[in-house]
XYZ file of N, CA and C in Angstrom:
306
model
N -38.127 -34.652 32.410
C -38.402 -34.783 31.015
C -37.759 -35.754 30.392
N -36.331 -35.876 30.633
C -35.678 -36.896 29.999
C -36.071 -38.274 30.192
N -36.384 -38.479 31.528
C -36.996 -39.751 32.098
C -38.311 -40.280 31.386
N -39.212 -39.114 31.136
C -40.340 -39.357 30.719
C -40.300 -39.755 29.272
N -39.417 -39.247 28.443
C -39.183 -39.515 27.216
C -38.483 -40.797 27.188
N -37.641 -41.305 27.972
C -36.898 -42.680 27.918
C -37.771 -43.639 28.226
N -38.889 -43.485 29.012
C -39.615 -44.601 29.261
C -40.763 -44.821 28.001
N -40.533 -44.170 26.997
C -41.488 -44.572 25.804
C -40.943 -46.102 25.142
N -39.797 -46.330 25.137
C -39.653 -47.658 24.678
C -38.379 -48.226 25.048
N -38.032 -49.528 24.888
C -36.731 -50.125 25.411
C -35.588 -49.419 25.028
N -35.700 -49.355 23.650
C -34.286 -48.591 23.043
C -34.051 -47.287 23.670
N -34.999 -46.429 24.013
C -34.619 -45.053 24.521
C -34.280 -45.176 25.929
N -34.859 -46.255 26.623
C -34.496 -46.635 27.994
C -32.901 -46.991 28.091
N -32.575 -47.969 27.161
C -31.269 -48.101 27.037
C -30.234 -47.165 26.956
N -30.612 -46.384 25.911
C -29.893 -45.211 25.423
C -29.703 -44.358 26.626
N -30.696 -43.929 27.270
C -30.584 -43.063 28.368
C -29.739 -43.531 29.545
N -29.855 -44.884 29.849
C -29.116 -45.476 31.067
C -27.611 -45.636 30.433
N -27.276 -46.113 29.293
C -26.003 -45.910 28.978
C -25.253 -44.718 28.909
N -25.827 -43.526 28.344
C -25.159 -42.447 28.086
C -25.483 -41.498 28.942
N -26.751 -41.640 29.905
C -27.012 -40.539 30.650
C -27.854 -39.564 30.233
N -28.107 -39.507 28.924
C -28.869 -38.373 28.418
C -29.449 -38.861 27.181
N -30.128 -37.961 26.530
C -30.724 -38.322 25.150
C -30.578 -37.251 24.112
N -30.451 -37.637 22.858
C -30.364 -36.514 21.876
C -31.812 -35.491 21.761
N -31.659 -34.513 21.081
C -32.984 -33.636 20.899
C -34.217 -34.642 20.152
N -33.367 -35.391 19.174
C -34.513 -36.249 18.314
C -35.034 -37.542 19.054
N -34.035 -38.058 19.945
C -34.443 -39.068 20.757
C -35.856 -38.547 21.840
N -35.433 -37.425 22.252
C -36.443 -36.734 23.264
C -37.860 -36.574 22.564
N -37.713 -35.953 21.330
C -39.021 -35.635 20.684
C -39.715 -37.028 20.265
N -39.188 -38.008 19.953
C -39.466 -39.219 19.663
C -40.337 -39.779 20.650
N -39.544 -39.740 22.055
C -40.224 -40.439 23.366
C -41.453 -39.617 23.580
N -41.388 -38.421 23.591
C -42.468 -37.473 23.964
C -43.646 -37.576 23.038
N -43.488 -37.902 21.648
C -44.280 -38.057 20.899
C -45.030 -39.588 20.765
N -44.199 -40.515 21.175
C -44.865 -41.814 21.400
C -45.684 -41.746 22.716
N -45.235 -41.236 23.650
C -46.071 -41.244 24.987
C -47.227 -40.411 24.814
N -47.131 -39.381 24.026
C -48.245 -38.566 23.795
C -49.351 -39.277 22.876
N -48.892 -39.981 22.106
C -50.008 -40.660 21.161
C -50.565 -41.800 22.092
N -49.957 -42.499 22.970
C -50.511 -43.373 23.885
C -51.243 -42.966 24.911
N -51.477 -41.458 24.932
C -52.379 -40.759 26.139
C -51.678 -41.034 27.375
N -50.325 -41.113 27.300
C -49.634 -41.389 28.768
C -48.952 -40.119 29.216
N -48.989 -39.112 28.446
C -48.434 -37.879 28.742
C -49.048 -36.707 28.012
N -48.989 -35.618 28.849
C -49.808 -34.409 28.236
C -48.763 -33.296 28.221
N -48.544 -32.707 27.056
C -47.554 -31.676 27.057
C -48.163 -30.239 27.181
N -47.369 -29.599 27.793
C -48.118 -28.157 27.979
C -47.158 -27.022 27.447
N -47.741 -26.256 26.783
C -47.014 -25.036 26.162
C -47.806 -23.742 26.574
N -47.162 -22.641 26.643
C -47.631 -21.257 26.892
C -47.126 -20.313 25.539
N -48.261 -19.260 25.705
C -48.289 -18.541 24.584
C -49.349 -17.332 24.805
N -49.117 -16.224 24.099
C -50.002 -15.173 24.078
C -50.255 -14.753 22.641
N -51.390 -15.008 22.245
C -51.765 -14.687 20.751
C -51.762 -13.126 20.761
N -52.292 -12.593 21.791
C -52.497 -10.882 21.784
C -51.035 -10.486 21.683
N -50.046 -10.653 22.299
C -48.652 -10.142 21.998
C -47.720 -11.054 21.013
N -48.319 -11.935 20.391
C -47.824 -12.988 19.579
C -46.531 -13.666 20.245
N -46.436 -14.032 21.254
C -45.174 -14.436 21.912
C -45.769 -16.001 22.172
N -44.675 -16.937 21.836
C -45.038 -18.271 21.800
C -46.043 -19.027 20.932
N -46.588 -18.242 19.946
C -47.619 -18.795 18.947
C -46.773 -19.983 18.178
N -45.647 -19.444 18.004
C -44.965 -20.502 16.721
C -44.537 -21.761 17.527
N -44.114 -21.562 18.934
C -43.630 -22.708 19.812
C -44.884 -23.726 19.681
N -46.141 -23.030 20.123
C -47.390 -24.019 20.119
C -47.553 -24.708 18.812
N -47.625 -23.909 17.830
C -47.780 -24.514 16.523
C -46.589 -25.801 16.051
N -45.259 -25.414 16.323
C -44.314 -26.450 16.207
C -44.537 -27.746 17.275
N -45.103 -27.355 18.336
C -45.308 -28.485 19.289
C -46.612 -29.403 18.681
N -47.636 -28.812 18.033
C -48.748 -29.576 17.547
C -48.073 -30.524 16.432
N -47.198 -29.887 15.574
C -46.823 -30.751 14.441
C -45.745 -31.826 15.002
N -44.912 -31.477 16.086
C -43.967 -32.227 16.390
C -44.492 -33.551 17.219
N -45.515 -33.387 18.132
C -45.845 -34.159 19.200
C -47.426 -34.765 19.167
N -48.290 -34.287 18.376
C -49.581 -34.734 18.386
C -49.904 -35.684 16.940
N -50.521 -36.477 17.028
C -50.803 -37.241 15.841
C -51.542 -36.767 14.728
N -50.919 -37.142 13.544
C -51.975 -36.563 12.414
C -53.137 -37.659 12.127
N -54.295 -37.248 11.453
C -55.577 -37.867 11.409
C -55.283 -39.473 11.039
N -54.162 -39.746 10.084
C -53.856 -41.059 9.728
C -53.445 -41.823 10.834
N -52.897 -41.299 11.868
C -52.215 -42.204 13.081
C -53.089 -42.412 14.048
N -54.660 -41.949 14.079
C -55.401 -42.504 15.030
C -56.263 -43.546 14.794
N -56.803 -44.114 15.663
C -57.835 -45.069 15.297
C -59.068 -44.592 14.907
N -59.956 -45.536 13.983
C -61.184 -45.056 13.609
C -62.232 -44.496 14.487
N -62.862 -43.686 14.136
C -64.021 -43.100 15.072
C -65.345 -43.749 14.657
N -66.132 -44.327 15.589
C -67.562 -44.855 15.468
C -68.478 -43.792 15.757
N -69.496 -43.686 15.038
C -70.528 -42.861 15.337
C -71.819 -43.472 14.964
N -73.093 -42.717 15.181
C -74.221 -43.256 14.782
C -74.743 -42.531 13.614
N -75.499 -43.424 12.819
C -76.137 -42.860 11.520
C -77.300 -42.286 11.716
N -77.851 -41.818 10.522
C -79.254 -41.193 10.522
C -80.158 -42.333 11.074
N -80.153 -43.536 10.758
C -81.209 -44.681 11.087
C -80.733 -45.009 12.450
N -81.825 -45.306 13.195
C -81.643 -45.657 14.646
C -80.908 -46.951 14.634
N -79.835 -47.027 15.522
C -79.214 -48.184 15.399
C -78.031 -48.478 14.479
N -77.898 -47.770 13.447
C -76.780 -47.747 12.431
C -75.490 -47.099 12.984
N -74.277 -47.745 12.701
C -73.216 -47.352 13.239
C -72.282 -46.914 12.116
N -71.774 -45.823 12.001
C -70.633 -45.308 11.090
C -69.465 -45.423 11.502
N -68.239 -45.739 10.704
C -67.006 -45.928 10.926
C -66.252 -45.024 10.131
N -65.658 -44.042 10.600
C -64.596 -43.265 9.561
C -63.252 -43.078 10.040
N -62.519 -43.584 9.110
C -61.021 -43.497 9.477
C -60.368 -42.011 9.067
N -59.362 -41.609 9.478
C -58.782 -40.381 9.177
C -58.218 -40.302 7.705
N -58.893 -40.276 6.718
C -58.581 -40.553 5.415
C -59.221 -39.462 4.442
N -58.702 -38.956 3.440
C -59.617 -38.039 2.455
C -60.444 -38.952 1.579
N -60.286 -40.172 1.619
C -61.137 -41.178 0.833
C -62.437 -41.410 1.489
N -62.250 -41.155 2.801
C -63.618 -41.510 3.461
C -64.753 -40.375 3.232
N -65.983 -40.725 3.630
C -67.207 -39.800 3.509
C -66.974 -38.840 4.633
N -67.338 -37.506 4.455
C -67.514 -36.602 5.527
C -68.392 -36.952 6.547
N -68.063 -36.913 7.871
C -69.076 -36.930 8.940
C -68.686 -35.703 9.844
N -69.814 -35.340 10.620
C -69.619 -34.300 11.770
C -70.539 -34.392 12.796
N -70.084 -33.670 13.783
C -70.979 -33.575 14.824
C -71.523 -32.133 15.153
N -72.614 -31.788 15.177
C -73.347 -30.748 15.077
C -73.909 -30.356 16.396
N -73.601 -29.386 16.903
C -74.592 -29.109 18.322
C -74.988 -27.710 18.074
N -76.338 -27.806 18.836
C -77.016 -26.389 18.628
C -77.539 -26.054 19.970
N -77.270 -24.649 20.327
C -77.839 -24.270 21.730
C -79.096 -23.366 21.621
């Protein structure tokens, strides 16, 4: 996991090669960068039934996954045929949803 985190940037790679290890903050930063770039998928375990590992899963979501303002805008189709709507992750944008019916 250290090598996966170190490969996220030149700075982290140099730090890893010089010291042979990374600090906890450097590991988090490296894993976050690689997760945002879709180069890495982090896996956590937990049981909601026994309330084991639930907090760890929530902490991982906060620590490693991008918030809505850090992702690219999403394109979708409008009500009129051929129209394209673009929504950024912002409270100032209009609401758009994808509804499915079975």
